[in-house]
Amino acid sequence: MKQCSLFILACLCTTFLLAQSTDFLVLKKGGKKIQSFFKGSNIQFTTTTGAYRDAVITAIKNDSIFLQEFVVQKLITNFGTFINDTLGSFRYAYHYRDIKYFSKEHKKFNLFNSGASLFGGGLLLTAGSSVVYLTNKEKFSNTLFFAGLGGTAVGYLFTKIASKGITIGKNKYKLQYINLSVK
C-alpha cells in the first residue's frame, strides 16, 4: 500500500514539474523586480523602431517574445448598447532587446490628467482675463491673469513629468530574459 501511494505521489510531482512555465521576462529597477511577463499575460510596450504593441504573450523562447494582438471594434446593438467585436488578430515576434519603452500605469493619482485639467483651466483663465483687459481695463485683475499663466505653466510641467514612462536602459531600468527551459 505504501509503495502504491509513493508511486502516485511521484507521478503527481512530475506532472506539476512539467506544467511550469519555461521562459519569462523580468522588468527590474536597480536590481529590484517591478514586473514579470509570462506566457498568457498582457504586455504594452513601444519598440526601438517606434511600433506600439498592446498584445497577449503567446510564447517566450530563445530570447524572443511572441505576441498576438487583437483588432477590436465597438458596435452598437439594436437596444442602443455597445458590444466589442473582434475583427481579427495579428501575430508578432520581437527579440526582448527590441523593447524600448513601457508606459507607467496610474493606479491612484493620475498626474497627467490633473496636469491637463490645470493646463486647460489656466489657459481659459488667461484668455478670459485678456478679453476683460481688452474690453474693460478697469475690471481687469492682474492676480487672475498671472494665476492663469501660473496654472498653465504648472499644468504643462505636470503633463511632461507624467508622460515619461519606463525607458529600458535609463534610470536603472533593465529587462532581463530568464531561460528555464530544459535542453
Coordinates of C-alpha atoms in Angstrom, one line a residue:
M1 CA 0.0 0.0 0.0
K2 CA 2.9 2.4 0.8
Q3 CA 4.5 1.7 -2.5
C4 CA 1.4 2.5 -4.4
S5 CA 0.9 5.8 -2.6
L6 CA 4.5 6.7 -3.2
F7 CA 4.2 5.9 -6.9
I8 CA 1.0 8.1 -7.2
L9 CA 2.8 10.9 -5.3
A10 CA 5.8 10.7 -7.6
C11 CA 3.5 10.8 -10.7
L12 CA 1.8 13.9 -9.4
C13 CA 5.0 15.7 -8.6
T14 CA 6.4 15.0 -12.1
T15 CA 3.1 16.3 -13.6
F16 CA 3.4 19.5 -11.7
L17 CA 7.0 19.9 -12.7
L18 CA 6.2 19.6 -16.4
A19 CA 3.5 22.2 -16.1
Q20 CA 6.0 25.0 -15.2
S21 CA 6.4 28.0 -17.5
T22 CA 9.7 27.8 -19.3
D23 CA 10.9 31.3 -20.1
F24 CA 9.8 34.7 -18.8
L25 CA 10.9 38.3 -18.8
V26 CA 11.5 40.4 -15.7
L27 CA 11.5 44.2 -15.5
K28 CA 13.9 45.4 -12.9
K29 CA 14.8 48.8 -11.4
G30 CA 18.1 48.8 -9.7
G31 CA 18.1 45.1 -9.1
K32 CA 14.6 45.1 -7.7
K33 CA 11.8 43.3 -9.6
I34 CA 9.0 45.5 -10.7
Q35 CA 7.0 43.2 -13.0
S36 CA 7.2 39.8 -14.6
F37 CA 5.9 38.8 -18.0
F38 CA 4.8 35.2 -18.7
K39 CA 3.1 33.3 -21.5
G40 CA -0.6 34.3 -21.4
S41 CA -0.1 37.7 -19.8
N42 CA -0.8 41.1 -21.5
I43 CA 2.0 43.4 -22.4
Q44 CA 2.1 47.0 -23.6
F45 CA 5.3 48.5 -25.0
T46 CA 7.0 50.5 -27.7
T47 CA 9.8 49.0 -29.8
T48 CA 13.1 50.6 -30.8
T49 CA 11.5 51.2 -34.2
G50 CA 8.6 53.1 -32.7
A51 CA 5.8 50.5 -33.1
Y52 CA 3.4 50.4 -30.2
R53 CA 2.1 46.9 -29.2
D54 CA -0.7 46.0 -26.7
A55 CA -0.9 42.3 -27.1
V56 CA -1.1 38.9 -25.3
I57 CA 2.1 36.9 -25.0
T58 CA 1.7 33.6 -26.8
A59 CA 5.3 32.3 -26.1
I60 CA 8.7 33.4 -24.8
K61 CA 11.6 31.3 -26.0
N62 CA 15.1 31.7 -27.4
D63 CA 15.4 35.4 -26.4
S64 CA 12.2 36.2 -28.3
I65 CA 8.7 37.2 -27.3
F66 CA 5.8 36.1 -29.5
L67 CA 2.7 38.2 -29.4
Q68 CA -0.9 38.1 -30.6
E69 CA -2.7 41.5 -30.9
F70 CA -6.4 41.6 -31.4
V71 CA -8.3 44.2 -33.5
V72 CA -11.4 45.1 -31.6
Q73 CA -14.2 47.4 -32.8
K74 CA -17.2 48.7 -30.8
L75 CA -20.5 48.0 -32.4
I76 CA -24.0 49.4 -31.4
T77 CA -26.7 46.8 -30.8
N78 CA -30.4 47.1 -31.6
F79 CA -31.0 48.1 -28.0
G80 CA -28.7 51.1 -28.1
T81 CA -25.9 49.5 -26.1
F82 CA -22.3 48.7 -27.3
I83 CA -20.5 45.4 -27.7
N84 CA -16.9 44.7 -28.6
D85 CA -16.4 42.7 -31.8
T86 CA -13.1 41.1 -32.6
L87 CA -12.3 41.7 -36.3
G88 CA -9.1 39.8 -36.4
S89 CA -5.7 39.4 -34.9
F90 CA -2.0 39.9 -35.8
R91 CA 1.0 37.9 -34.7
Y92 CA 4.3 39.5 -33.9
A93 CA 7.7 38.2 -32.8
Y94 CA 10.3 40.5 -31.2
H95 CA 13.7 40.0 -29.6
Y96 CA 13.4 41.1 -26.0
R97 CA 16.1 43.7 -26.5
D98 CA 13.8 45.4 -29.1
I99 CA 11.5 46.6 -26.3
K100 CA 12.5 50.1 -25.6
Y101 CA 9.7 51.7 -23.6
F102 CA 6.9 50.7 -21.2
S103 CA 4.2 53.2 -20.2
K104 CA 3.6 53.8 -16.5
E105 CA 0.3 52.7 -15.1
H106 CA -1.6 55.2 -12.9
K107 CA -3.2 53.3 -10.0
K108 CA -4.2 56.1 -7.6
F109 CA -3.5 59.7 -8.6
N110 CA -3.2 60.4 -12.3
L111 CA -0.7 63.3 -12.7
F112 CA -1.2 63.5 -16.4
N113 CA -5.0 64.1 -16.3
S114 CA -4.6 66.5 -13.4
G115 CA -1.9 68.4 -15.3
A116 CA -4.1 68.5 -18.4
S117 CA -7.1 69.9 -16.4
L118 CA -4.8 72.5 -14.8
F119 CA -3.4 73.5 -18.1
G120 CA -6.8 73.9 -19.7
G121 CA -8.2 75.8 -16.8
G122 CA -5.2 78.1 -16.7
L123 CA -5.5 78.7 -20.4
L124 CA -9.2 79.6 -20.1
L125 CA -8.5 81.9 -17.2
T126 CA -5.7 83.7 -19.1
A127 CA -7.8 84.0 -22.2
G128 CA -10.7 85.4 -20.1
S129 CA -8.5 87.9 -18.4
S130 CA -7.1 89.0 -21.7
V131 CA -10.6 89.6 -23.1
V132 CA -11.5 91.6 -19.9
Y133 CA -8.3 93.7 -20.4
L134 CA -9.2 94.5 -24.0
T135 CA -12.8 95.4 -23.3
N136 CA -12.8 97.0 -19.8
K137 CA -9.4 97.8 -18.3
E138 CA -11.0 99.0 -15.0
K139 CA -12.3 95.5 -14.1
F140 CA -9.0 93.8 -15.2
S141 CA -7.3 91.8 -12.4
N142 CA -3.6 91.2 -12.5
T143 CA -3.9 88.5 -9.9
L144 CA -6.3 86.4 -12.1
F145 CA -4.2 86.9 -15.2
F146 CA -1.0 85.7 -13.5
A147 CA -2.8 82.9 -11.7
G148 CA -4.0 81.7 -15.1
L149 CA -0.5 81.9 -16.5
G150 CA 0.9 80.0 -13.5
G151 CA -1.8 77.3 -13.7
T152 CA -1.0 76.9 -17.4
A153 CA 2.7 76.5 -16.7
V154 CA 2.3 74.1 -13.8
G155 CA -0.2 72.0 -15.8
Y156 CA 2.2 71.8 -18.7
L157 CA 5.0 70.7 -16.4
F158 CA 2.7 68.0 -14.8
T159 CA 1.8 66.6 -18.2
K160 CA 5.5 66.5 -19.2
I161 CA 6.6 64.8 -16.0
A162 CA 3.7 62.2 -16.1
S163 CA 4.2 61.4 -19.8
K164 CA 7.7 60.0 -19.1
G165 CA 7.4 56.2 -18.9
I166 CA 9.8 53.4 -18.2
T167 CA 12.7 53.6 -20.7
I168 CA 14.8 50.4 -20.7
G169 CA 18.4 51.2 -20.1
K170 CA 17.7 54.6 -18.5
N171 CA 17.0 55.4 -14.8
K172 CA 18.3 51.9 -13.9
Y173 CA 15.5 50.1 -15.6
K174 CA 16.5 46.7 -17.1
L175 CA 14.6 44.0 -18.9
Q176 CA 16.0 40.6 -18.2
Y177 CA 15.3 37.3 -20.1
I178 CA 15.1 34.3 -17.8
N179 CA 15.6 30.9 -19.5
L180 CA 14.3 27.9 -17.6
S181 CA 13.8 25.5 -20.5
V182 CA 15.5 22.1 -20.2
K183 CA 17.8 21.4 -23.1

